[in-house]
Amino acid sequence: MTKDAATPALSTWLSQQGSTKRTALHLLTALGLAIFACQLGLFWFVSVAADALIVSKQPVNSATLSGVMLTAGMWLGFDYAKQQLTQRTYLQLCQHLQSRLHWQLQNGQLALVRRHPTFYWQQLWSQHIPATAEFLSRYQVQKQLAVLAPLLAIICLWPASWLIAVLMLFTLPVVPLFMYLVGSGAASLHRRHFTALTRLGSLFADRLKAADLLLIHQAHSGQQRLLEDASDELNRRTMKVVSLAFLSSSVLDFFATLAVALVAVFVGFNLLSELQIGPALNLQQGLFILLVAPLCFSELKALGRLYHQKAAAEAAAMELHPLLEMPLPPTTPGQFSGLDWVALQARPPGLHARRLTLQAGDWVQLSGPSGSGKTLLLECLLGQRPCSHSIQSQAVLLTQQAVITPLSLRDNLCLGHQHNDDRLWQVLAQVELSDWAKSLPHCLDSIMGEHPALSGGQAQRLALARILLSDTHLVLLDEPTAHLTNEQHQRLCHLLRLHLADRTVVWASHKPLPAQWFNRHWQADRLEITCL
């Protein structure tokens, strides 16, 4: 995904928000304008009070004091409401993006997760999603305020001095122009910084896992230098991002301060009758102009402080958009009715097949050397990878790495379905796990936890028990007995044959299987699938 596509992706996500969230964003803009209007009103009443005290030598009347108190109170009230609504909208957007990513991870499962190291997903969850939510809830609102608020200020300045209003109208666009010029490369820096951070985190986590191996080979010093070099590179990229942020703020502050200073000089000389360009000003008008002039740039300066969020969000969009927008086919209940596909093409692994045919009740043996694309094909068929074709009915895939949730043994077997205890014990006995299950403290209700006390073979047999409990008509098996002994392989393969005889099965295995079980054969070779 290119940088040019990042901003449209952010706009698309903004347009995809529900009506409630879009209403909240519009309300935030309205609250920002209300706060700005209260500030203008407060400055007007303050300038009137100062003129009465200094020029007229009279006490401030009650109407002016009431105006000061009313506008100040409304300012504080609107500001509190805006902060609360901003925080709530930000949290809702984070929850929305997290739920979409969770849905993709749940559907993509290992096919999606194993594409990147663990630290990548941690950064995606903890940094990229918040950066995108910040952009949608704060930067987008501030961008509108940075346009509307200065125009409102110029309208209020026009009756006091049309000349200053015109000058402000022509000088204000200079500030965002320089902001854009300075920050145009910020997204690229943020993206490179994220890549460096991911690499360092993954490198550190990998070395922690291999601590015993490093101790045996006495390789600590070499790996320490490697980590130090990666850390220095990350520090350099971090300082580039920070320096760019400071430069953008400095440029904005310089032009804003220069403009306000010129307005102050003009107002001062006009009040002293030393400079008579445009209408003559009195103290009340001059003080109001001096108070409002910085206000013209306040929303732009706030936008400048948030400008790095746009760059961070663009970098986040380049990582999130391919994941969140990855199409996954909707699975419809019902029996598998068959497929006859031409020119199957997977993206991006390059897996392809000229023609694939599979009818209901077929048993297909999928063979090929390691790395030839067998697992990729099964993941594409199930819709876990972007592919030109995918099965549009319910299917179940048994992978080589059994996923054990931290819930109870019963929950791991049922996976949201209802089965009585007799049926569960029967299946556990069939996969030779009944003795192990009875040895657990609470049998079927024993909690597996984050690190279950299961060997690779036991975990694989637990996954096989799920297949036996499932009533899905299409079953995809990817090395279902990979971690089992040859004797267990023979027994459990016959068990699968017996229970799945009336279903449609695609079976990938390196271990020998009886040829008479299968009526079709698919061959995988260098990411090309052929029907034999």
Short mmCIF file of C-alpha atoms in Angstrom, two decimals:
data_model
loop_
_atom_site.label_atom_id
_atom_site.label_comp_id
_atom_site.label_asym_id
_atom_site.label_seq_id
_atom_site.Cartn_x
_atom_site.Cartn_y
_atom_site.Cartn_z
CA MET A 1 0.00 0.00 0.00
CA THR A 2 1.46 3.38 -1.01
CA LYS A 3 1.40 6.65 0.89
CA ASP A 4 -1.09 8.07 -1.63
CA ALA A 5 -3.51 5.29 -0.73
CA ALA A 6 -3.12 5.78 3.03
CA THR A 7 -5.13 9.02 3.28
CA PRO A 8 -8.07 7.69 1.20
CA ALA A 9 -8.07 4.64 3.44
CA LEU A 10 -8.42 6.89 6.50
CA SER A 11 -11.21 8.80 4.79
CA THR A 12 -12.92 5.52 3.94
CA TRP A 13 -12.77 4.39 7.57
CA LEU A 14 -14.22 7.77 8.58
CA SER A 15 -17.10 7.36 6.13
CA GLN A 16 -17.69 3.79 7.34
CA GLN A 17 -18.35 4.86 10.92
CA GLY A 18 -21.89 4.48 12.12
CA SER A 19 -24.29 7.39 12.16
CA THR A 20 -23.80 7.77 15.92
CA LYS A 21 -20.03 8.18 15.57
CA ARG A 22 -20.36 10.58 12.61
CA THR A 23 -22.88 12.63 14.60
CA ALA A 24 -20.41 12.74 17.50
CA LEU A 25 -17.67 14.05 15.18
CA HIS A 26 -19.98 16.76 13.83
CA LEU A 27 -20.99 17.63 17.39
CA LEU A 28 -17.33 17.94 18.36
CA THR A 29 -16.82 20.45 15.55
CA ALA A 30 -19.89 22.39 16.67
CA LEU A 31 -18.65 22.43 20.26
CA GLY A 32 -15.25 23.67 19.09
CA LEU A 33 -16.90 26.55 17.22
CA ALA A 34 -19.07 27.31 20.26
CA ILE A 35 -15.95 27.51 22.45
CA PHE A 36 -14.32 29.82 19.92
CA ALA A 37 -17.43 32.04 19.78
CA CYS A 38 -17.47 32.24 23.59
CA GLN A 39 -13.83 33.34 23.53
CA LEU A 40 -14.65 36.08 21.01
CA GLY A 41 -17.58 37.23 23.12
CA LEU A 42 -15.47 37.24 26.29
CA PHE A 43 -12.75 39.32 24.62
CA TRP A 44 -15.36 41.76 23.35
CA PHE A 45 -16.82 42.33 26.83
CA VAL A 46 -13.31 42.58 28.33
CA SER A 47 -12.34 45.26 25.80
CA VAL A 48 -15.57 47.18 26.53
CA ALA A 49 -14.84 46.99 30.28
CA ALA A 50 -11.25 48.19 29.77
CA ASP A 51 -12.43 51.11 27.61
CA ALA A 52 -14.94 52.13 30.30
CA LEU A 53 -12.34 52.02 33.06
CA ILE A 54 -9.45 53.67 31.19
CA VAL A 55 -11.04 56.05 28.70
CA SER A 56 -14.44 56.90 30.17
CA LYS A 57 -13.24 56.72 33.81
CA GLN A 58 -16.49 55.02 34.72
CA PRO A 59 -17.22 51.77 36.57
CA VAL A 60 -18.09 48.76 34.49
CA ASN A 61 -21.84 48.39 34.14
CA SER A 62 -23.71 45.28 35.19
CA ALA A 63 -24.52 44.23 31.61
CA THR A 64 -20.81 44.07 30.73
CA LEU A 65 -19.98 42.13 33.91
CA SER A 66 -22.83 39.71 33.22
CA GLY A 67 -21.54 39.26 29.68
CA VAL A 68 -18.04 38.46 30.97
CA MET A 69 -19.34 35.91 33.47
CA LEU A 70 -21.79 34.35 31.02
CA THR A 71 -19.28 33.91 28.18
CA ALA A 72 -16.59 32.63 30.57
CA GLY A 73 -19.00 30.12 32.09
CA MET A 74 -20.20 28.93 28.69
CA TRP A 75 -16.58 28.62 27.55
CA LEU A 76 -15.76 26.33 30.48
CA GLY A 77 -18.96 24.32 30.05
CA PHE A 78 -18.50 23.75 26.31
CA ASP A 79 -14.82 22.90 26.83
CA TYR A 80 -15.67 20.25 29.44
CA ALA A 81 -18.35 18.75 27.20
CA LYS A 82 -15.94 18.67 24.25
CA GLN A 83 -13.24 16.90 26.27
CA GLN A 84 -15.66 14.26 27.52
CA LEU A 85 -17.16 13.65 24.08
CA THR A 86 -13.71 13.51 22.47
CA GLN A 87 -12.53 10.87 24.92
CA ARG A 88 -15.70 8.80 24.50
CA THR A 89 -15.52 8.99 20.70
CA TYR A 90 -11.83 8.05 20.76
CA LEU A 91 -12.54 4.98 22.90
CA GLN A 92 -15.46 3.94 20.67
CA LEU A 93 -13.28 4.22 17.55
CA CYS A 94 -10.53 2.17 19.21
CA GLN A 95 -13.06 -0.48 20.15
CA HIS A 96 -14.46 -0.51 16.61
CA LEU A 97 -11.05 -0.95 14.96
CA GLN A 98 -9.99 -3.53 17.54
CA SER A 99 -13.15 -5.56 16.95
CA ARG A 100 -12.56 -5.49 13.18
CA LEU A 101 -8.95 -6.60 13.61
CA HIS A 102 -10.04 -9.28 16.09
CA TRP A 103 -12.64 -10.53 13.60
CA GLN A 104 -10.01 -10.76 10.86
CA LEU A 105 -7.57 -12.54 13.16
CA GLN A 106 -10.27 -14.94 14.28
CA ASN A 107 -11.20 -15.79 10.69
CA GLY A 108 -7.66 -15.74 9.33
CA GLN A 109 -6.29 -17.64 12.34
CA LEU A 110 -2.77 -19.00 11.90
CA ALA A 111 -2.75 -18.20 8.19
CA LEU A 112 -2.81 -14.51 9.08
CA VAL A 113 -1.00 -14.45 12.42
CA ARG A 114 2.12 -16.27 11.31
CA ARG A 115 2.85 -13.75 8.54
CA HIS A 116 4.44 -11.41 11.09
CA PRO A 117 6.27 -11.80 14.41
CA THR A 118 4.45 -11.44 17.72
CA PHE A 119 5.90 -7.99 18.39
CA TYR A 120 4.40 -6.74 15.11
CA TRP A 121 0.88 -7.59 16.30
CA GLN A 122 1.57 -6.03 19.69
CA GLN A 123 2.64 -2.77 18.05
CA LEU A 124 -0.33 -2.91 15.71
CA TRP A 125 -2.72 -3.25 18.63
CA SER A 126 -1.04 -0.83 21.06
CA GLN A 127 0.13 1.92 18.67
CA HIS A 128 -1.43 1.79 15.21
CA ILE A 129 -5.06 1.45 16.28
CA PRO A 130 -4.78 4.32 18.84
CA ALA A 131 -3.01 6.48 16.21
CA THR A 132 -5.84 5.90 13.75
CA ALA A 133 -8.48 6.63 16.39
CA GLU A 134 -6.61 9.83 17.35
CA PHE A 135 -6.66 10.91 13.72
CA LEU A 136 -10.38 10.29 13.31
CA SER A 137 -11.52 11.75 16.64
CA ARG A 138 -9.11 14.66 17.11
CA TYR A 139 -7.21 15.58 13.95
CA GLN A 140 -10.24 15.45 11.65
CA VAL A 141 -12.23 17.68 14.02
CA GLN A 142 -9.33 20.09 14.48
CA LYS A 143 -8.82 20.32 10.72
CA GLN A 144 -12.36 21.64 10.31
CA LEU A 145 -11.94 24.04 13.22
CA ALA A 146 -8.69 25.34 11.73
CA VAL A 147 -10.67 26.47 8.67
CA LEU A 148 -13.92 27.67 10.24
CA ALA A 149 -12.62 29.38 13.40
CA PRO A 150 -10.24 31.86 11.67
CA LEU A 151 -13.03 32.81 9.26
CA LEU A 152 -15.31 33.50 12.24
CA ALA A 153 -12.59 35.63 13.82
CA ILE A 154 -12.06 37.60 10.60
CA ILE A 155 -15.82 38.29 10.39
CA CYS A 156 -15.70 39.67 13.95
CA LEU A 157 -12.62 41.78 13.15
CA TRP A 158 -14.19 43.34 10.06
CA PRO A 159 -16.35 45.95 11.91
CA ALA A 160 -13.36 47.02 14.02
CA SER A 161 -10.84 47.25 11.15
CA TRP A 162 -11.50 45.92 7.68
CA LEU A 163 -7.81 46.42 6.82
CA ILE A 164 -6.59 44.01 9.52
CA ALA A 165 -9.34 41.54 8.58
CA VAL A 166 -8.14 41.57 4.95
CA LEU A 167 -4.49 41.20 5.99
CA MET A 168 -5.38 38.22 8.22
CA LEU A 169 -7.36 36.65 5.41
CA PHE A 170 -4.31 36.73 3.12
CA THR A 171 -1.66 35.77 5.70
CA LEU A 172 -3.42 32.82 7.34
CA PRO A 173 -2.93 30.36 4.41
CA VAL A 174 0.87 30.80 4.68
CA VAL A 175 0.91 28.87 7.98
CA PRO A 176 -0.66 25.56 6.78
CA LEU A 177 1.43 25.78 3.60
CA PHE A 178 4.68 25.69 5.57
CA MET A 179 3.22 23.01 7.84
CA TYR A 180 2.63 20.83 4.80
CA LEU A 181 6.10 21.48 3.37
CA VAL A 182 7.81 20.61 6.64
CA GLY A 183 5.66 17.57 7.46
CA SER A 184 5.30 16.06 3.97
CA GLY A 185 7.81 13.31 4.76
CA ALA A 186 6.59 12.63 8.30
CA ALA A 187 4.50 9.57 7.36
CA SER A 188 7.50 7.90 5.75
CA LEU A 189 9.60 8.56 8.87
CA HIS A 190 6.87 7.15 11.12
CA ARG A 191 6.63 4.04 8.95
CA ARG A 192 10.39 3.44 9.00
CA HIS A 193 10.42 4.05 12.76
CA PHE A 194 7.68 1.45 13.25
CA THR A 195 9.61 -1.06 11.12
CA ALA A 196 12.80 -0.49 13.13
CA LEU A 197 10.89 -0.84 16.41
CA THR A 198 9.25 -4.07 15.24
CA ARG A 199 12.60 -5.53 14.18
CA LEU A 200 14.27 -4.63 17.47
CA GLY A 201 11.40 -6.04 19.53
CA SER A 202 11.31 -9.26 17.50
CA LEU A 203 15.10 -9.59 17.71
CA PHE A 204 15.06 -9.12 21.48
CA ALA A 205 12.20 -11.59 21.98
CA ASP A 206 13.94 -14.16 19.77
CA ARG A 207 17.18 -13.86 21.72
CA LEU A 208 15.33 -14.26 25.02
CA LYS A 209 13.83 -17.52 23.78
CA ALA A 210 17.29 -18.72 22.75
CA ALA A 211 19.00 -17.68 26.00
CA ASP A 212 20.01 -21.25 26.89
CA LEU A 213 21.42 -21.84 23.41
CA LEU A 214 23.42 -18.59 23.58
CA LEU A 215 24.82 -19.67 26.95
CA ILE A 216 25.91 -23.05 25.58
CA HIS A 217 27.71 -21.48 22.61
CA GLN A 218 28.97 -18.46 24.61
CA ALA A 219 27.53 -16.08 22.01
CA HIS A 220 26.33 -13.36 24.37
CA SER A 221 28.88 -10.74 23.32
CA GLY A 222 28.11 -11.01 19.61
CA GLN A 223 24.38 -10.87 20.14
CA GLN A 224 24.80 -7.95 22.55
CA ARG A 225 26.59 -5.97 19.83
CA LEU A 226 23.83 -6.88 17.40
CA LEU A 227 21.16 -5.60 19.80
CA GLU A 228 23.16 -2.44 20.47
CA ASP A 229 23.42 -1.70 16.75
CA ALA A 230 19.67 -2.24 16.29
CA SER A 231 18.96 -0.03 19.32
CA ASP A 232 21.21 2.75 17.95
CA GLU A 233 19.39 2.58 14.62
CA LEU A 234 16.04 2.86 16.41
CA ASN A 235 17.31 5.86 18.40
CA ARG A 236 18.39 7.61 15.20
CA ARG A 237 14.99 7.08 13.62
CA THR A 238 13.24 8.24 16.80
CA MET A 239 15.24 11.47 16.86
CA LYS A 240 14.39 12.12 13.21
CA VAL A 241 10.68 11.84 14.01
CA VAL A 242 11.03 14.07 17.10
CA SER A 243 13.13 16.63 15.22
CA LEU A 244 10.58 16.88 12.45
CA ALA A 245 7.81 17.41 14.99
CA PHE A 246 9.77 20.21 16.68
CA LEU A 247 10.59 21.79 13.33
CA SER A 248 6.93 21.82 12.30
CA SER A 249 5.90 23.44 15.60
CA SER A 250 8.71 25.97 15.41
CA VAL A 251 7.78 27.08 11.90
CA LEU A 252 4.15 27.46 12.93
CA ASP A 253 5.01 29.43 16.08
CA PHE A 254 7.39 31.70 14.17
CA PHE A 255 4.85 32.80 11.56
CA ALA A 256 2.04 33.12 14.09
CA THR A 257 4.17 35.24 16.43
CA LEU A 258 5.40 37.40 13.55
CA ALA A 259 1.85 38.05 12.33
CA VAL A 260 0.56 38.93 15.81
CA ALA A 261 3.56 41.22 16.42
CA LEU A 262 2.90 43.13 13.19
CA VAL A 263 -0.76 43.54 14.16
CA ALA A 264 0.28 44.85 17.59
CA VAL A 265 2.69 47.36 16.02
CA PHE A 266 0.01 48.53 13.58
CA VAL A 267 -2.60 48.94 16.35
CA GLY A 268 -0.14 50.81 18.57
CA PHE A 269 0.90 53.29 15.89
CA ASN A 270 -2.75 53.74 14.86
CA LEU A 271 -3.78 54.58 18.44
CA LEU A 272 -0.90 57.06 18.66
CA SER A 273 -2.03 58.62 15.35
CA GLU A 274 1.40 57.88 13.87
CA LEU A 275 0.01 55.59 11.18
CA GLN A 276 -3.31 56.40 9.55
CA ILE A 277 -3.82 53.53 7.12
CA GLY A 278 -7.41 52.36 7.16
CA PRO A 279 -9.98 53.47 9.73
CA ALA A 280 -8.89 55.12 12.98
CA LEU A 281 -9.09 52.87 16.05
CA ASN A 282 -10.18 53.62 19.59
CA LEU A 283 -8.93 51.78 22.69
CA GLN A 284 -11.82 49.33 22.76
CA GLN A 285 -11.36 48.35 19.10
CA GLY A 286 -7.58 48.19 19.39
CA LEU A 287 -7.69 46.00 22.51
CA PHE A 288 -10.28 43.71 20.90
CA ILE A 289 -8.07 43.31 17.81
CA LEU A 290 -5.01 42.55 19.96
CA LEU A 291 -6.94 39.89 21.87
CA VAL A 292 -8.50 38.28 18.78
CA ALA A 293 -5.40 38.31 16.53
CA PRO A 294 -3.66 35.47 18.43
CA LEU A 295 -6.99 33.65 18.47
CA CYS A 296 -6.94 33.55 14.65
CA PHE A 297 -3.87 31.33 14.86
CA SER A 298 -4.83 29.33 17.96
CA GLU A 299 -6.75 26.61 16.08
CA LEU A 300 -4.01 26.41 13.45
CA LYS A 301 -1.42 26.00 16.20
CA ALA A 302 -3.55 23.27 17.77
CA LEU A 303 -3.69 21.59 14.35
CA GLY A 304 0.11 21.87 14.16
CA ARG A 305 0.46 20.08 17.49
CA LEU A 306 -1.74 17.31 16.13
CA TYR A 307 -0.08 17.21 12.71
CA HIS A 308 2.19 14.34 13.72
CA GLN A 309 -0.99 12.32 14.38
CA LYS A 310 -1.81 12.54 10.68
CA ALA A 311 1.63 11.18 9.79
CA ALA A 312 1.34 8.42 12.40
CA ALA A 313 -2.15 7.55 11.17
CA GLU A 314 -0.98 7.35 7.55
CA ALA A 315 1.79 4.97 8.61
CA ALA A 316 -0.78 2.98 10.60
CA ALA A 317 -3.17 2.87 7.63
CA MET A 318 -0.49 1.26 5.47
CA GLU A 319 -0.32 -1.60 7.97
CA LEU A 320 -3.96 -1.81 9.04
CA HIS A 321 -5.78 -1.29 5.75
CA PRO A 322 -4.64 -4.54 4.05
CA LEU A 323 -5.71 -6.44 7.17
CA LEU A 324 -9.01 -4.75 8.01
CA GLU A 325 -10.18 -4.59 4.39
CA MET A 326 -9.10 -8.12 3.45
CA PRO A 327 -12.21 -9.76 2.03
CA LEU A 328 -13.29 -12.94 3.75
CA PRO A 329 -16.15 -14.88 2.19
CA PRO A 330 -19.32 -15.23 4.24
CA THR A 331 -19.90 -18.79 5.23
CA THR A 332 -23.41 -20.02 4.72
CA PRO A 333 -24.82 -23.01 6.58
CA GLY A 334 -25.71 -26.13 4.69
CA GLN A 335 -24.04 -29.04 2.99
CA PHE A 336 -21.18 -28.64 0.54
CA SER A 337 -22.52 -28.92 -3.02
CA GLY A 338 -19.25 -29.08 -4.96
CA LEU A 339 -16.94 -26.76 -6.87
CA ASP A 340 -15.48 -26.52 -10.36
CA TRP A 341 -12.98 -23.69 -10.51
CA VAL A 342 -10.84 -22.38 -13.35
CA ALA A 343 -7.67 -20.31 -12.86
CA LEU A 344 -7.46 -20.25 -9.08
CA GLN A 345 -4.98 -17.58 -8.02
CA ALA A 346 -3.89 -16.69 -4.47
CA ARG A 347 -2.51 -13.33 -3.42
CA PRO A 348 0.27 -12.69 -2.50
CA PRO A 349 1.94 -16.14 -2.15
CA GLY A 350 1.62 -16.87 -5.89
CA LEU A 351 -0.25 -20.15 -5.47
CA HIS A 352 -2.24 -21.04 -8.60
CA ALA A 353 -4.18 -23.87 -10.17
CA ARG A 354 -5.48 -24.12 -13.73
CA ARG A 355 -8.51 -26.11 -12.65
CA LEU A 356 -9.85 -27.60 -9.43
CA THR A 357 -12.85 -29.89 -9.19
CA LEU A 358 -14.38 -31.18 -5.97
CA GLN A 359 -17.79 -32.78 -5.63
CA ALA A 360 -19.80 -33.60 -2.53
CA GLY A 361 -18.66 -36.92 -1.03
CA ASP A 362 -15.21 -36.81 -2.68
CA TRP A 363 -12.12 -37.88 -0.77
CA VAL A 364 -9.08 -36.00 -2.11
CA GLN A 365 -5.49 -36.81 -1.29
CA LEU A 366 -3.32 -33.68 -1.47
CA SER A 367 0.35 -34.57 -1.83
CA GLY A 368 3.58 -32.73 -2.47
CA PRO A 369 6.91 -31.93 -0.82
CA SER A 370 7.23 -29.53 2.09
CA GLY A 371 6.83 -25.92 0.98
CA SER A 372 5.00 -26.82 -2.22
CA GLY A 373 1.78 -25.03 -1.20
CA LYS A 374 -0.45 -27.67 0.40
CA THR A 375 -1.18 -25.64 3.53
CA LEU A 376 -1.61 -22.48 1.45
CA LEU A 377 -4.21 -24.18 -0.71
CA LEU A 378 -6.25 -25.37 2.27
CA GLU A 379 -6.13 -21.89 3.82
CA CYS A 380 -7.23 -20.35 0.51
CA LEU A 381 -10.10 -22.80 0.16
CA LEU A 382 -11.31 -21.88 3.63
CA GLY A 383 -10.99 -18.16 2.92
CA GLN A 384 -8.18 -17.49 5.37
CA ARG A 385 -6.01 -15.96 2.63
CA PRO A 386 -6.93 -13.57 -0.21
CA CYS A 387 -7.71 -15.75 -3.20
CA SER A 388 -9.70 -15.59 -6.42
CA HIS A 389 -11.84 -18.53 -5.23
CA SER A 390 -12.99 -19.74 -1.85
CA ILE A 391 -15.60 -22.12 -0.50
CA GLN A 392 -18.93 -20.44 0.19
CA SER A 393 -20.22 -23.00 2.68
CA GLN A 394 -19.25 -24.14 6.15
CA ALA A 395 -16.00 -26.06 6.39
CA VAL A 396 -13.56 -27.07 9.11
CA LEU A 397 -9.76 -27.09 8.86
CA LEU A 398 -7.46 -29.12 11.11
CA THR A 399 -3.97 -27.60 11.00
CA GLN A 400 -0.60 -28.94 12.09
CA GLN A 401 -0.57 -26.58 15.10
CA ALA A 402 -3.54 -27.32 17.35
CA VAL A 403 -4.96 -24.19 19.01
CA ILE A 404 -5.78 -24.73 22.68
CA THR A 405 -7.77 -21.94 24.30
CA PRO A 406 -7.19 -21.04 28.00
CA LEU A 407 -10.74 -22.15 28.86
CA SER A 408 -11.85 -25.52 30.22
CA LEU A 409 -11.34 -28.86 28.49
CA ARG A 410 -15.10 -28.99 27.84
CA ASP A 411 -14.98 -25.57 26.12
CA ASN A 412 -12.02 -26.66 23.99
CA LEU A 413 -13.95 -29.70 22.82
CA CYS A 414 -17.33 -28.09 22.25
CA LEU A 415 -16.18 -24.73 20.82
CA GLY A 416 -19.56 -23.12 21.48
CA HIS A 417 -21.67 -26.17 20.62
CA GLN A 418 -23.64 -28.36 23.01
CA HIS A 419 -22.56 -31.97 23.65
CA ASN A 420 -23.45 -34.16 26.62
CA ASP A 421 -20.77 -35.65 28.85
CA ASP A 422 -21.25 -39.18 27.54
CA ARG A 423 -20.53 -38.03 24.00
CA LEU A 424 -17.44 -36.10 25.12
CA TRP A 425 -16.01 -39.06 27.03
CA GLN A 426 -16.73 -41.34 24.08
CA VAL A 427 -14.76 -39.10 21.71
CA LEU A 428 -11.90 -38.70 24.19
CA ALA A 429 -11.67 -42.48 24.43
CA GLN A 430 -11.61 -42.78 20.64
CA VAL A 431 -8.63 -40.39 20.38
CA GLU A 432 -6.92 -42.11 23.34
CA LEU A 433 -7.19 -39.14 25.71
CA SER A 434 -9.70 -40.43 28.27
CA ASP A 435 -7.05 -41.52 30.80
CA TRP A 436 -5.34 -38.13 30.55
CA ALA A 437 -8.67 -36.27 30.95
CA LYS A 438 -9.60 -38.35 34.03
CA SER A 439 -6.25 -37.46 35.62
CA LEU A 440 -7.05 -33.74 35.50
CA PRO A 441 -8.20 -32.11 38.77
CA HIS A 442 -11.71 -31.37 37.53
CA CYS A 443 -11.86 -33.69 34.51
CA LEU A 444 -13.88 -32.02 31.74
CA ASP A 445 -14.15 -28.76 33.69
CA SER A 446 -10.39 -28.41 34.24
CA ILE A 447 -9.00 -25.12 33.02
CA MET A 448 -6.31 -25.39 30.35
CA GLY A 449 -4.77 -21.97 31.10
CA GLU A 450 -2.31 -19.99 29.02
CA HIS A 451 0.26 -22.81 29.02
CA PRO A 452 -1.64 -26.13 29.13
CA ALA A 453 0.25 -29.22 30.23
CA LEU A 454 -0.13 -30.93 26.87
CA SER A 455 2.42 -32.55 24.61
CA GLY A 456 2.31 -31.93 20.87
CA GLY A 457 0.69 -35.31 20.30
CA GLN A 458 -1.95 -34.76 22.99
CA ALA A 459 -2.84 -31.34 21.59
CA GLN A 460 -3.17 -32.85 18.12
CA ARG A 461 -5.45 -35.62 19.38
CA LEU A 462 -7.57 -33.03 21.19
CA ALA A 463 -7.95 -31.23 17.84
CA LEU A 464 -8.91 -34.56 16.24
CA ALA A 465 -11.64 -34.95 18.89
CA ARG A 466 -13.10 -31.62 17.75
CA ILE A 467 -13.29 -32.96 14.19
CA LEU A 468 -15.19 -36.03 15.39
CA LEU A 469 -17.62 -33.80 17.31
CA SER A 470 -18.18 -31.51 14.34
CA ASP A 471 -21.06 -32.11 11.93
CA THR A 472 -19.59 -29.93 9.14
CA HIS A 473 -19.88 -31.66 5.77
CA LEU A 474 -16.56 -30.41 4.31
CA VAL A 475 -13.41 -31.31 6.26
CA LEU A 476 -9.89 -30.10 5.38
CA LEU A 477 -7.06 -32.04 7.05
CA ASP A 478 -3.51 -30.68 7.06
CA GLU A 479 -1.16 -33.32 8.48
CA PRO A 480 -3.67 -34.34 11.20
CA THR A 481 -1.30 -36.98 12.63
CA ALA A 482 1.96 -35.04 12.25
CA HIS A 483 2.94 -35.29 15.95
CA LEU A 484 1.80 -38.87 16.51
CA THR A 485 3.65 -42.19 16.41
CA ASN A 486 3.20 -44.51 13.46
CA GLU A 487 0.94 -46.82 15.51
CA GLN A 488 -1.27 -43.93 16.60
CA HIS A 489 -1.22 -42.61 13.03
CA GLN A 490 -2.62 -45.88 11.74
CA ARG A 491 -5.30 -46.18 14.42
CA LEU A 492 -6.50 -42.56 14.25
CA CYS A 493 -6.48 -42.44 10.45
CA HIS A 494 -8.81 -45.44 10.37
CA LEU A 495 -10.95 -43.71 12.97
CA LEU A 496 -11.19 -40.61 10.75
CA ARG A 497 -12.01 -42.78 7.74
CA LEU A 498 -14.81 -44.47 9.65
CA HIS A 499 -16.40 -41.25 11.00
CA LEU A 500 -15.90 -39.08 7.90
CA ALA A 501 -16.79 -41.65 5.25
CA ASP A 502 -19.98 -39.82 4.22
CA ARG A 503 -18.39 -36.35 4.14
CA THR A 504 -16.22 -34.45 1.70
CA VAL A 505 -12.55 -34.59 2.75
CA VAL A 506 -9.35 -33.01 1.44
CA TRP A 507 -6.43 -34.69 3.21
CA ALA A 508 -2.82 -33.46 3.02
CA SER A 509 -0.31 -35.86 4.54
CA HIS A 510 3.31 -36.94 4.19
CA LYS A 511 2.59 -40.22 5.93
CA PRO A 512 1.29 -43.17 3.90
CA LEU A 513 -2.46 -43.56 3.51
CA PRO A 514 -4.44 -46.33 1.76
CA ALA A 515 -4.94 -45.31 -1.88
CA GLN A 516 -8.40 -46.90 -2.02
CA TRP A 517 -9.73 -44.29 0.39
CA PHE A 518 -9.43 -41.51 -2.21
CA ASN A 519 -11.19 -41.00 -5.51
CA ARG A 520 -9.30 -37.82 -6.41
CA HIS A 521 -5.66 -36.78 -6.16
CA TRP A 522 -4.22 -33.27 -6.15
CA GLN A 523 -0.50 -32.68 -6.57
CA ALA A 524 1.27 -29.57 -5.20
CA ASP A 525 4.59 -28.60 -6.73
CA ARG A 526 6.24 -25.18 -6.43
CA LEU A 527 2.95 -23.44 -5.58
CA GLU A 528 1.15 -25.01 -8.56
CA ILE A 529 -1.76 -27.36 -7.90
CA THR A 530 -2.67 -29.95 -10.51
CA CYS A 531 -5.47 -32.52 -10.55
CA LEU A 532 -4.23 -35.99 -11.44
#
